[in-house]
């Protein structure tokens, strides 16, 4: 990561923090690429899905963005979060294998069905309250705007924003439980 | 969910929850000081000869040491709340309070007769010191941990320990106004031990409550 790239990411992030959604999407896209590379280089023996960590890092960045000082470089901050979340993912996997493998031997032996995308959407949205689930699904999967979602669901825009924010928090929380 | 869908959802939430972390940390420090002061005035209160004591260097030095600890451990705690923040100089400055105290101990060693050392070290109420500092510091520690949870500490135990050290410094600053034992021997032994208790409690609590 060169200094120019960092400066560009920092510029996008500053714009995002003052409410620019387009800049935020561009920033998160750039961060996702960095973190994906970071995780792929470090996950050598499998067991942890790099994209799961990428998503968890993106959510953490969103919910902890007030801990970034706007006059500082952004990549050290991003990598520190990525490192923390990756270690956490390894730790959870270790725990899960120790505890669960005997109980679920039969389930594990069944052939894996090829529906990763479906299962992931289900898993992320499953734990949400119905309203939050409709809002998050509308905005993320269907790509609807806040206004369109409000119209479609018969809610106010404020209610949609609140449900979206709570939904994202709940997804982040769920990731940590898995 | 695919990552690009998640990015769409997160970026739509750009306007949510804009807040200043610095303001939150300052508010936490004020709240912790108020709670500590309330508990202090209920369980201890300043010593009767406060005004007279305030003219002796040993009494005043206790505050120099504890306030130095508050400033330096606070700086470390703030850095530990932010991912990727450099600690370097802040950790080095943590040595300031112990260094001042060590200097005072050396002065005490050279100016006080060895026959009096033991009396000054044991003091008059070391068990009170070991009880009251942790007691006064418990509320502040809880508040600092809550504030730290709003941050993103990538080293939870260390961040918890820093919260404990800061709470200990704050509690010791108040307790020093109550305590009749002003000898640096006493401070170096019992204050240190009492603050260490809070630091260990903070580190253990941090391990569990500061995960995110």
mmCIF file of C-alpha atoms in Angstrom:
data_model
loop_
_atom_site.group_PDB
_atom_site.id
_atom_site.type_symbol
_atom_site.label_atom_id
_atom_site.label_comp_id
_atom_site.label_asym_id
_atom_site.label_seq_id
_atom_site.Cartn_x
_atom_site.Cartn_y
_atom_site.Cartn_z
ATOM 1 C CA UNK A 1 0.000 0.000 0.000
ATOM 2 C CA UNK A 2 1.574 3.249 -1.094
ATOM 3 C CA UNK A 3 1.102 6.596 0.575
ATOM 4 C CA UNK A 4 -1.088 7.847 -2.300
ATOM 5 C CA UNK A 5 -3.426 4.876 -1.978
ATOM 6 C CA UNK A 6 -3.728 5.481 1.731
ATOM 7 C CA UNK A 7 -4.390 9.174 1.169
ATOM 8 C CA UNK A 8 -7.119 8.323 -1.348
ATOM 9 C CA UNK A 9 -8.731 5.809 1.024
ATOM 10 C CA UNK A 10 -8.529 8.315 3.871
ATOM 11 C CA UNK A 11 -10.167 10.963 1.682
ATOM 12 C CA UNK A 12 -13.007 8.582 0.808
ATOM 13 C CA UNK A 13 -13.412 7.566 4.449
ATOM 14 C CA UNK A 14 -13.570 11.182 5.621
ATOM 15 C CA UNK A 15 -16.257 11.894 3.010
ATOM 16 C CA UNK A 16 -18.084 8.740 4.116
ATOM 17 C CA UNK A 17 -18.025 9.793 7.763
ATOM 18 C CA UNK A 18 -19.658 13.085 6.790
ATOM 19 C CA UNK A 19 -22.444 11.077 5.115
ATOM 20 C CA UNK A 20 -21.345 10.501 1.485
ATOM 21 C CA UNK A 21 -22.714 7.034 0.636
ATOM 22 C CA UNK A 22 -20.946 6.781 -2.727
ATOM 23 C CA UNK A 23 -17.584 7.536 -1.161
ATOM 24 C CA UNK A 24 -18.353 5.007 1.579
ATOM 25 C CA UNK A 25 -19.072 2.238 -0.939
ATOM 26 C CA UNK A 26 -15.831 3.040 -2.802
ATOM 27 C CA UNK A 27 -13.878 3.075 0.458
ATOM 28 C CA UNK A 28 -15.340 -0.257 1.616
ATOM 29 C CA UNK A 29 -14.652 -1.788 -1.776
ATOM 30 C CA UNK A 30 -10.992 -0.747 -1.519
ATOM 31 C CA UNK A 31 -10.773 -2.018 2.044
ATOM 32 C CA UNK A 32 -12.405 -5.342 1.077
ATOM 33 C CA UNK A 33 -9.661 -5.895 -1.524
ATOM 34 C CA UNK A 34 -6.899 -5.137 0.987
ATOM 35 C CA UNK A 35 -8.389 -7.360 3.671
ATOM 36 C CA UNK A 36 -9.127 -10.182 1.202
ATOM 37 C CA UNK A 37 -5.462 -10.228 0.174
ATOM 38 C CA UNK A 38 -4.360 -10.017 3.798
ATOM 39 C CA UNK A 39 -6.546 -12.978 4.821
ATOM 40 C CA UNK A 40 -5.699 -15.153 1.823
ATOM 41 C CA UNK A 41 -1.987 -14.758 2.543
ATOM 42 C CA UNK A 42 -2.511 -15.860 6.138
ATOM 43 C CA UNK A 43 -5.133 -18.598 5.899
ATOM 44 C CA UNK A 44 -2.938 -21.404 4.595
ATOM 45 C CA UNK A 45 -4.517 -24.490 6.105
ATOM 46 C CA UNK A 46 -8.149 -23.631 5.468
ATOM 47 C CA UNK A 47 -10.805 -23.912 8.133
ATOM 48 C CA UNK A 48 -11.538 -20.207 8.043
ATOM 49 C CA UNK A 49 -13.310 -18.754 5.017
ATOM 50 C CA UNK A 50 -11.436 -15.566 3.983
ATOM 51 C CA UNK A 51 -14.621 -13.901 2.741
ATOM 52 C CA UNK A 52 -16.283 -14.406 6.143
ATOM 53 C CA UNK A 53 -13.421 -12.509 7.755
ATOM 54 C CA UNK A 54 -13.628 -9.796 5.079
ATOM 55 C CA UNK A 55 -17.305 -9.276 5.867
ATOM 56 C CA UNK A 56 -16.720 -9.277 9.578
ATOM 57 C CA UNK A 57 -13.963 -6.674 9.170
ATOM 58 C CA UNK A 58 -16.229 -4.463 7.026
ATOM 59 C CA UNK A 59 -18.917 -4.552 9.708
ATOM 60 C CA UNK A 60 -16.374 -3.849 12.448
ATOM 61 C CA UNK A 61 -15.002 -0.909 10.461
ATOM 62 C CA UNK A 62 -18.507 0.464 10.144
ATOM 63 C CA UNK A 63 -19.420 0.069 13.822
ATOM 64 C CA UNK A 64 -16.017 1.274 15.104
ATOM 65 C CA UNK A 65 -15.337 4.035 12.589
ATOM 66 C CA UNK A 66 -15.353 6.660 15.339
ATOM 67 C CA UNK A 67 -12.068 5.173 16.619
ATOM 68 C CA UNK A 68 -10.229 6.319 13.479
ATOM 69 C CA UNK A 69 -8.561 9.698 13.859
ATOM 70 C CA UNK A 70 -9.240 11.588 10.653
ATOM 71 C CA UNK A 71 -5.767 13.139 10.552
ATOM 72 C CA UNK A 72 -4.043 9.745 10.606
ATOM 73 C CA UNK A 73 -3.267 7.112 7.982
ATOM 74 C CA UNK A 74 -6.183 4.721 7.504
ATOM 75 C CA UNK A 75 -4.455 1.497 6.397
ATOM 76 C CA UNK A 76 -2.684 0.787 9.734
ATOM 77 C CA UNK A 77 -6.094 1.150 11.389
ATOM 78 C CA UNK A 78 -7.722 -1.210 8.867
ATOM 79 C CA UNK A 79 -4.962 -3.826 9.141
ATOM 80 C CA UNK A 80 -5.064 -3.719 12.955
ATOM 81 C CA UNK A 81 -8.793 -4.518 12.800
ATOM 82 C CA UNK A 82 -8.242 -7.220 10.161
ATOM 83 C CA UNK A 83 -5.537 -8.848 12.268
ATOM 84 C CA UNK A 84 -7.758 -8.819 15.361
ATOM 85 C CA UNK A 85 -10.718 -10.328 13.504
ATOM 86 C CA UNK A 86 -8.609 -12.964 11.747
ATOM 87 C CA UNK A 87 -7.064 -14.132 15.036
ATOM 88 C CA UNK A 88 -10.552 -14.198 16.534
ATOM 89 C CA UNK A 89 -11.809 -16.337 13.632
ATOM 90 C CA UNK A 90 -8.943 -18.814 14.094
ATOM 91 C CA UNK A 91 -9.636 -18.967 17.813
ATOM 92 C CA UNK A 92 -13.339 -19.663 17.276
ATOM 93 C CA UNK A 93 -12.611 -22.337 14.716
ATOM 94 C CA UNK A 94 -10.193 -24.044 17.116
ATOM 95 C CA UNK A 95 -12.779 -24.034 19.852
ATOM 96 C CA UNK A 96 -15.516 -25.312 17.573
ATOM 97 C CA UNK A 97 -13.498 -28.234 16.291
ATOM 98 C CA UNK A 98 -12.472 -29.333 19.784
ATOM 99 C CA UNK A 99 -16.003 -29.208 21.087
ATOM 100 C CA UNK A 100 -18.195 -30.228 18.223
ATOM 101 C CA UNK A 101 -16.612 -32.745 15.900
ATOM 102 C CA UNK A 102 -17.710 -35.895 17.747
ATOM 103 C CA UNK A 103 -21.305 -34.733 18.095
ATOM 104 C CA UNK A 104 -21.666 -33.832 14.460
ATOM 105 C CA UNK A 105 -19.674 -36.598 12.803
ATOM 106 C CA UNK A 106 -22.733 -37.827 10.902
ATOM 107 C CA UNK A 107 -23.699 -34.411 9.661
ATOM 108 C CA UNK A 108 -20.137 -33.770 8.558
ATOM 109 C CA UNK A 109 -20.048 -36.980 6.566
ATOM 110 C CA UNK A 110 -22.962 -35.883 4.394
ATOM 111 C CA UNK A 111 -22.000 -34.424 1.032
ATOM 112 C CA UNK A 112 -21.821 -30.624 0.983
ATOM 113 C CA UNK A 113 -24.446 -29.063 -1.192
ATOM 114 C CA UNK A 114 -23.271 -26.360 -3.533
ATOM 115 C CA UNK A 115 -25.314 -23.461 -2.253
ATOM 116 C CA UNK A 116 -22.807 -21.370 -0.379
ATOM 117 C CA UNK A 117 -24.306 -18.052 -1.445
ATOM 118 C CA UNK A 118 -27.810 -19.047 -0.363
ATOM 119 C CA UNK A 119 -26.666 -20.403 2.954
ATOM 120 C CA UNK A 120 -24.606 -17.272 3.671
ATOM 121 C CA UNK A 121 -27.515 -14.947 3.051
ATOM 122 C CA UNK A 122 -29.678 -17.107 5.242
ATOM 123 C CA UNK A 123 -27.113 -17.226 8.001
ATOM 124 C CA UNK A 124 -26.522 -13.487 8.036
ATOM 125 C CA UNK A 125 -30.187 -12.564 7.963
ATOM 126 C CA UNK A 126 -31.612 -15.442 9.993
ATOM 127 C CA UNK A 127 -31.153 -13.999 13.447
ATOM 128 C CA UNK A 128 -32.704 -10.643 12.589
ATOM 129 C CA UNK A 129 -36.084 -9.383 13.684
ATOM 130 C CA UNK A 130 -38.578 -9.553 10.764
ATOM 131 C CA UNK A 131 -38.556 -5.799 10.055
ATOM 132 C CA UNK A 132 -34.769 -5.596 10.180
ATOM 133 C CA UNK A 133 -34.523 -8.602 7.896
ATOM 134 C CA UNK A 134 -36.861 -7.083 5.279
ATOM 135 C CA UNK A 135 -34.976 -3.784 5.363
ATOM 136 C CA UNK A 136 -31.478 -5.292 5.184
ATOM 137 C CA UNK A 137 -32.547 -7.684 2.406
ATOM 138 C CA UNK A 138 -34.166 -4.858 0.450
ATOM 139 C CA UNK A 139 -31.146 -2.560 0.698
ATOM 140 C CA UNK A 140 -28.407 -5.161 0.283
ATOM 141 C CA UNK A 141 -29.667 -7.997 -1.907
ATOM 142 C CA UNK A 142 -32.219 -6.072 -3.948
ATOM 143 C CA UNK A 143 -30.074 -2.930 -3.943
ATOM 144 C CA UNK A 144 -33.026 -0.637 -3.201
ATOM 145 C CA UNK A 145 -32.437 2.864 -1.835
ATOM 146 C CA UNK A 146 -33.611 3.932 1.623
ATOM 147 C CA UNK A 147 -36.518 5.810 0.006
ATOM 148 C CA UNK A 148 -37.571 2.882 -2.189
ATOM 149 C CA UNK A 149 -37.374 0.526 0.768
ATOM 150 C CA UNK A 150 -39.506 2.874 2.863
ATOM 151 C CA UNK A 151 -42.154 2.985 0.094
ATOM 152 C CA UNK A 152 -42.135 -0.754 -0.507
ATOM 153 C CA UNK A 153 -42.427 -1.636 3.187
ATOM 154 C CA UNK A 154 -44.788 1.201 4.135
ATOM 155 C CA UNK A 155 -42.309 2.647 6.652
ATOM 156 C CA UNK A 156 -40.868 6.109 7.203
ATOM 157 C CA UNK A 157 -37.309 6.723 5.979
ATOM 158 C CA UNK A 158 -36.180 7.265 9.567
ATOM 159 C CA UNK A 159 -37.625 3.897 10.611
ATOM 160 C CA UNK A 160 -35.854 2.249 7.666
ATOM 161 C CA UNK A 161 -32.532 3.849 8.669
ATOM 162 C CA UNK A 162 -32.936 2.736 12.283
ATOM 163 C CA UNK A 163 -33.836 -0.829 11.255
ATOM 164 C CA UNK A 164 -30.879 -0.956 8.843
ATOM 165 C CA UNK A 165 -28.441 0.221 11.513
ATOM 166 C CA UNK A 166 -29.780 -2.207 14.105
ATOM 167 C CA UNK A 167 -29.809 -4.998 11.543
ATOM 168 C CA UNK A 168 -26.128 -4.441 10.704
ATOM 169 C CA UNK A 169 -25.259 -4.425 14.393
ATOM 170 C CA UNK A 170 -27.158 -7.669 14.881
ATOM 171 C CA UNK A 171 -25.373 -9.301 11.929
ATOM 172 C CA UNK A 172 -21.997 -8.230 13.355
ATOM 173 C CA UNK A 173 -23.004 -9.678 16.712
ATOM 174 C CA UNK A 174 -24.080 -12.927 15.074
ATOM 175 C CA UNK A 175 -20.779 -13.276 13.270
ATOM 176 C CA UNK A 176 -19.015 -13.288 16.621
ATOM 177 C CA UNK A 177 -21.281 -16.026 17.975
ATOM 178 C CA UNK A 178 -20.833 -18.397 15.054
ATOM 179 C CA UNK B 1 -24.684 -12.529 1.795
ATOM 180 C CA UNK B 2 -22.228 -11.512 -0.873
ATOM 181 C CA UNK B 3 -19.664 -8.941 0.094
ATOM 182 C CA UNK B 4 -20.855 -6.437 -2.497
ATOM 183 C CA UNK B 5 -24.371 -6.622 -1.058
ATOM 184 C CA UNK B 6 -23.014 -6.068 2.421
ATOM 185 C CA UNK B 7 -21.069 -3.036 1.173
ATOM 186 C CA UNK B 8 -24.276 -1.612 -0.297
ATOM 187 C CA UNK B 9 -26.061 -2.085 3.021
ATOM 188 C CA UNK B 10 -23.247 -0.580 5.095
ATOM 189 C CA UNK B 11 -22.775 2.420 2.814
ATOM 190 C CA UNK B 12 -26.530 3.134 3.011
ATOM 191 C CA UNK B 13 -26.000 3.423 6.749
ATOM 192 C CA UNK B 14 -23.314 6.112 6.332
ATOM 193 C CA UNK B 15 -25.303 8.768 8.189
ATOM 194 C CA UNK B 16 -25.922 6.666 11.307
ATOM 195 C CA UNK B 17 -24.404 7.232 14.682
ATOM 196 C CA UNK B 18 -21.854 9.938 14.005
ATOM 197 C CA UNK B 19 -20.249 10.630 17.337
ATOM 198 C CA UNK B 20 -17.000 11.878 18.747
ATOM 199 C CA UNK B 21 -14.991 9.234 20.553
ATOM 200 C CA UNK B 22 -12.837 11.924 22.176
ATOM 201 C CA UNK B 23 -15.914 13.511 23.757
ATOM 202 C CA UNK B 24 -17.032 10.132 25.067
ATOM 203 C CA UNK B 25 -13.634 9.487 26.673
ATOM 204 C CA UNK B 26 -13.622 12.910 28.330
ATOM 205 C CA UNK B 27 -17.158 12.349 29.645
ATOM 206 C CA UNK B 28 -16.098 8.959 31.024
ATOM 207 C CA UNK B 29 -13.182 10.559 32.859
ATOM 208 C CA UNK B 30 -15.406 13.240 34.403
ATOM 209 C CA UNK B 31 -18.019 10.652 35.452
ATOM 210 C CA UNK B 32 -15.319 8.406 36.941
ATOM 211 C CA UNK B 33 -13.853 11.323 38.915
ATOM 212 C CA UNK B 34 -17.262 12.269 40.279
ATOM 213 C CA UNK B 35 -18.056 8.706 41.373
ATOM 214 C CA UNK B 36 -14.626 8.306 42.951
ATOM 215 C CA UNK B 37 -15.054 11.616 44.808
ATOM 216 C CA UNK B 38 -18.492 10.604 46.097
ATOM 217 C CA UNK B 39 -17.294 7.206 47.327
ATOM 218 C CA UNK B 40 -14.204 8.865 48.846
ATOM 219 C CA UNK B 41 -16.247 11.417 50.799
ATOM 220 C CA UNK B 42 -18.572 8.689 52.074
ATOM 221 C CA UNK B 43 -15.998 6.067 53.127
ATOM 222 C CA UNK B 44 -12.975 8.240 53.931
ATOM 223 C CA UNK B 45 -12.889 12.050 53.567
ATOM 224 C CA UNK B 46 -9.798 14.254 53.866
ATOM 225 C CA UNK B 47 -7.627 13.953 56.981
ATOM 226 C CA UNK B 48 -8.260 16.414 59.830
ATOM 227 C CA UNK B 49 -4.907 18.207 59.510
ATOM 228 C CA UNK B 50 -5.157 18.558 55.732
ATOM 229 C CA UNK B 51 -4.072 22.227 55.661
ATOM 230 C CA UNK B 52 -1.015 21.647 57.836
ATOM 231 C CA UNK B 53 -0.076 18.513 55.899
ATOM 232 C CA UNK B 54 -0.289 20.434 52.629
ATOM 233 C CA UNK B 55 2.832 22.333 53.708
ATOM 234 C CA UNK B 56 5.022 19.235 53.895
ATOM 235 C CA UNK B 57 6.803 17.877 50.823
ATOM 236 C CA UNK B 58 6.077 14.241 51.600
ATOM 237 C CA UNK B 59 2.324 14.826 51.605
ATOM 238 C CA UNK B 60 2.409 16.858 48.374
ATOM 239 C CA UNK B 61 4.671 14.361 46.672
ATOM 240 C CA UNK B 62 1.955 11.695 46.946
ATOM 241 C CA UNK B 63 -0.202 13.798 44.627
ATOM 242 C CA UNK B 64 2.653 14.426 42.205
ATOM 243 C CA UNK B 65 3.142 10.669 41.899
ATOM 244 C CA UNK B 66 -0.534 9.698 41.625
ATOM 245 C CA UNK B 67 -1.378 12.505 39.185
ATOM 246 C CA UNK B 68 1.610 11.551 37.035
ATOM 247 C CA UNK B 69 0.191 8.020 37.007
ATOM 248 C CA UNK B 70 -3.270 9.291 36.012
ATOM 249 C CA UNK B 71 -1.851 11.325 33.109
ATOM 250 C CA UNK B 72 0.468 8.629 31.771
ATOM 251 C CA UNK B 73 -1.870 5.643 32.183
ATOM 252 C CA UNK B 74 -4.722 7.683 30.672
ATOM 253 C CA UNK B 75 -2.601 8.342 27.593
ATOM 254 C CA UNK B 76 -1.850 4.619 27.264
ATOM 255 C CA UNK B 77 -5.516 3.667 27.745
ATOM 256 C CA UNK B 78 -6.648 6.087 25.024
ATOM 257 C CA UNK B 79 -4.093 4.673 22.591
ATOM 258 C CA UNK B 80 -5.175 1.100 23.377
ATOM 259 C CA UNK B 81 -8.794 1.998 22.525
ATOM 260 C CA UNK B 82 -7.848 2.756 18.900
ATOM 261 C CA UNK B 83 -6.710 -0.008 16.520
ATOM 262 C CA UNK B 84 -3.207 0.452 15.175
ATOM 263 C CA UNK B 85 -2.329 3.408 17.432
ATOM 264 C CA UNK B 86 1.377 3.588 18.270
ATOM 265 C CA UNK B 87 2.167 3.083 21.941
ATOM 266 C CA UNK B 88 5.952 3.729 21.955
ATOM 267 C CA UNK B 89 6.454 7.019 23.786
ATOM 268 C CA UNK B 90 3.318 6.612 25.892
ATOM 269 C CA UNK B 91 4.576 3.361 27.405
ATOM 270 C CA UNK B 92 7.969 4.937 28.132
ATOM 271 C CA UNK B 93 6.245 7.801 29.965
ATOM 272 C CA UNK B 94 4.539 5.281 32.275
ATOM 273 C CA UNK B 95 7.907 5.129 34.028
ATOM 274 C CA UNK B 96 7.512 8.757 35.173
ATOM 275 C CA UNK B 97 5.444 8.073 38.321
ATOM 276 C CA UNK B 98 7.625 5.170 39.548
ATOM 277 C CA UNK B 99 10.755 7.223 38.777
ATOM 278 C CA UNK B 100 9.575 10.188 40.883
ATOM 279 C CA UNK B 101 8.644 7.817 43.691
ATOM 280 C CA UNK B 102 11.989 6.049 43.493
ATOM 281 C CA UNK B 103 13.743 9.425 43.777
ATOM 282 C CA UNK B 104 11.707 10.191 46.909
ATOM 283 C CA UNK B 105 12.545 6.777 48.378
ATOM 284 C CA UNK B 106 16.249 7.496 47.841
ATOM 285 C CA UNK B 107 15.911 10.849 49.634
ATOM 286 C CA UNK B 108 14.103 9.075 52.476
ATOM 287 C CA UNK B 109 16.889 6.482 52.666
ATOM 288 C CA UNK B 110 19.541 9.156 53.020
ATOM 289 C CA UNK B 111 17.729 11.536 55.371
ATOM 290 C CA UNK B 112 15.941 9.153 57.747
ATOM 291 C CA UNK B 113 17.737 7.007 60.324
ATOM 292 C CA UNK B 114 17.628 3.252 59.504
ATOM 293 C CA UNK B 115 15.988 2.574 62.875
ATOM 294 C CA UNK B 116 12.875 4.410 61.665
ATOM 295 C CA UNK B 117 12.626 2.746 58.249
ATOM 296 C CA UNK B 118 10.469 -0.172 59.350
ATOM 297 C CA UNK B 119 7.964 2.032 61.196
ATOM 298 C CA UNK B 120 7.579 4.276 58.168
ATOM 299 C CA UNK B 121 7.262 1.354 55.788
ATOM 300 C CA UNK B 122 4.545 -0.389 57.794
ATOM 301 C CA UNK B 123 2.752 2.896 58.523
ATOM 302 C CA UNK B 124 -0.381 3.281 60.619
ATOM 303 C CA UNK B 125 -3.082 1.975 58.319
ATOM 304 C CA UNK B 126 -1.753 -0.132 55.457
ATOM 305 C CA UNK B 127 -4.780 -2.448 55.462
ATOM 306 C CA UNK B 128 -7.063 0.584 55.154
ATOM 307 C CA UNK B 129 -4.959 1.655 52.174
ATOM 308 C CA UNK B 130 -5.268 -1.793 50.585
ATOM 309 C CA UNK B 131 -9.045 -1.725 51.090
ATOM 310 C CA UNK B 132 -9.974 1.861 50.300
ATOM 311 C CA UNK B 133 -7.982 2.414 47.104
ATOM 312 C CA UNK B 134 -9.568 -0.604 45.363
ATOM 313 C CA UNK B 135 -12.967 0.356 46.793
ATOM 314 C CA UNK B 136 -12.759 3.942 45.519
ATOM 315 C CA UNK B 137 -11.331 2.742 42.199
ATOM 316 C CA UNK B 138 -13.972 0.103 41.459
ATOM 317 C CA UNK B 139 -16.601 2.543 40.111
ATOM 318 C CA UNK B 140 -14.083 4.375 37.896
ATOM 319 C CA UNK B 141 -12.779 1.022 36.612
ATOM 320 C CA UNK B 142 -16.301 0.000 35.592
ATOM 321 C CA UNK B 143 -16.820 3.315 33.776
ATOM 322 C CA UNK B 144 -13.456 3.090 31.993
ATOM 323 C CA UNK B 145 -14.271 -0.446 30.839
ATOM 324 C CA UNK B 146 -17.642 0.712 29.505
ATOM 325 C CA UNK B 147 -15.909 3.552 27.624
ATOM 326 C CA UNK B 148 -13.243 1.165 26.341
ATOM 327 C CA UNK B 149 -15.992 -1.100 24.979
ATOM 328 C CA UNK B 150 -17.101 1.769 22.775
ATOM 329 C CA UNK B 151 -13.581 1.783 21.403
ATOM 330 C CA UNK B 152 -11.937 -1.067 19.542
ATOM 331 C CA UNK B 153 -9.158 -2.486 21.737
ATOM 332 C CA UNK B 154 -7.213 -5.107 19.773
ATOM 333 C CA UNK B 155 -5.489 -6.202 23.001
ATOM 334 C CA UNK B 156 -8.374 -6.660 25.471
ATOM 335 C CA UNK B 157 -6.361 -7.756 28.532
ATOM 336 C CA UNK B 158 -3.838 -4.975 28.142
ATOM 337 C CA UNK B 159 -6.580 -2.417 27.574
ATOM 338 C CA UNK B 160 -8.348 -3.669 30.721
ATOM 339 C CA UNK B 161 -5.099 -3.411 32.681
ATOM 340 C CA UNK B 162 -4.644 0.186 31.500
ATOM 341 C CA UNK B 163 -8.194 0.953 32.683
ATOM 342 C CA UNK B 164 -7.330 -0.582 36.070
ATOM 343 C CA UNK B 165 -4.110 1.412 36.327
ATOM 344 C CA UNK B 166 -5.944 4.629 35.491
ATOM 345 C CA UNK B 167 -8.697 3.844 38.015
ATOM 346 C CA UNK B 168 -5.987 3.044 40.572
ATOM 347 C CA UNK B 169 -4.222 6.355 39.950
ATOM 348 C CA UNK B 170 -7.481 8.249 40.316
ATOM 349 C CA UNK B 171 -8.454 6.410 43.513
ATOM 350 C CA UNK B 172 -4.967 6.831 44.985
ATOM 351 C CA UNK B 173 -5.049 10.596 44.300
ATOM 352 C CA UNK B 174 -8.179 10.895 46.427
ATOM 353 C CA UNK B 175 -7.069 8.415 49.059
ATOM 354 C CA UNK B 176 -3.785 10.317 49.500
ATOM 355 C CA UNK B 177 -5.786 13.218 50.994
ATOM 356 C CA UNK B 178 -7.133 10.858 53.667
ATOM 357 C CA UNK B 179 -4.030 8.833 54.435
ATOM 358 C CA UNK B 180 -1.739 9.841 57.332
ATOM 359 C CA UNK B 181 1.201 7.881 56.018
ATOM 360 C CA UNK B 182 3.236 10.220 53.854
ATOM 361 C CA UNK B 183 6.574 8.433 53.816
ATOM 362 C CA UNK B 184 7.691 7.449 50.314
ATOM 363 C CA UNK B 185 8.458 4.023 51.818
ATOM 364 C CA UNK B 186 4.778 3.555 52.617
ATOM 365 C CA UNK B 187 3.556 4.945 49.295
ATOM 366 C CA UNK B 188 5.958 2.831 47.256
ATOM 367 C CA UNK B 189 4.795 -0.318 49.033
ATOM 368 C CA UNK B 190 1.108 -0.088 49.855
ATOM 369 C CA UNK B 191 -0.162 2.334 47.206
ATOM 370 C CA UNK B 192 1.640 0.276 44.591
ATOM 371 C CA UNK B 193 0.087 -2.920 45.885
ATOM 372 C CA UNK B 194 -3.414 -1.416 46.014
ATOM 373 C CA UNK B 195 -3.104 -0.036 42.465
ATOM 374 C CA UNK B 196 -1.754 -3.389 41.301
ATOM 375 C CA UNK B 197 -4.914 -5.065 42.607
ATOM 376 C CA UNK B 198 -7.078 -2.811 40.437
ATOM 377 C CA UNK B 199 -4.763 -3.342 37.462
ATOM 378 C CA UNK B 200 -5.049 -7.123 37.723
ATOM 379 C CA UNK B 201 -8.843 -6.923 38.142
ATOM 380 C CA UNK B 202 -8.941 -4.670 35.052
ATOM 381 C CA UNK B 203 -6.822 -7.079 33.015
ATOM 382 C CA UNK B 204 -8.997 -10.065 33.920
ATOM 383 C CA UNK B 205 -12.236 -8.164 33.301
ATOM 384 C CA UNK B 206 -10.836 -6.823 30.018
ATOM 385 C CA UNK B 207 -10.305 -10.327 28.719
ATOM 386 C CA UNK B 208 -14.015 -11.004 28.980
ATOM 387 C CA UNK B 209 -15.806 -7.701 28.496
ATOM 388 C CA UNK B 210 -13.585 -5.969 25.936
ATOM 389 C CA UNK B 211 -14.007 -8.472 23.073
ATOM 390 C CA UNK B 212 -15.742 -7.073 20.016
#
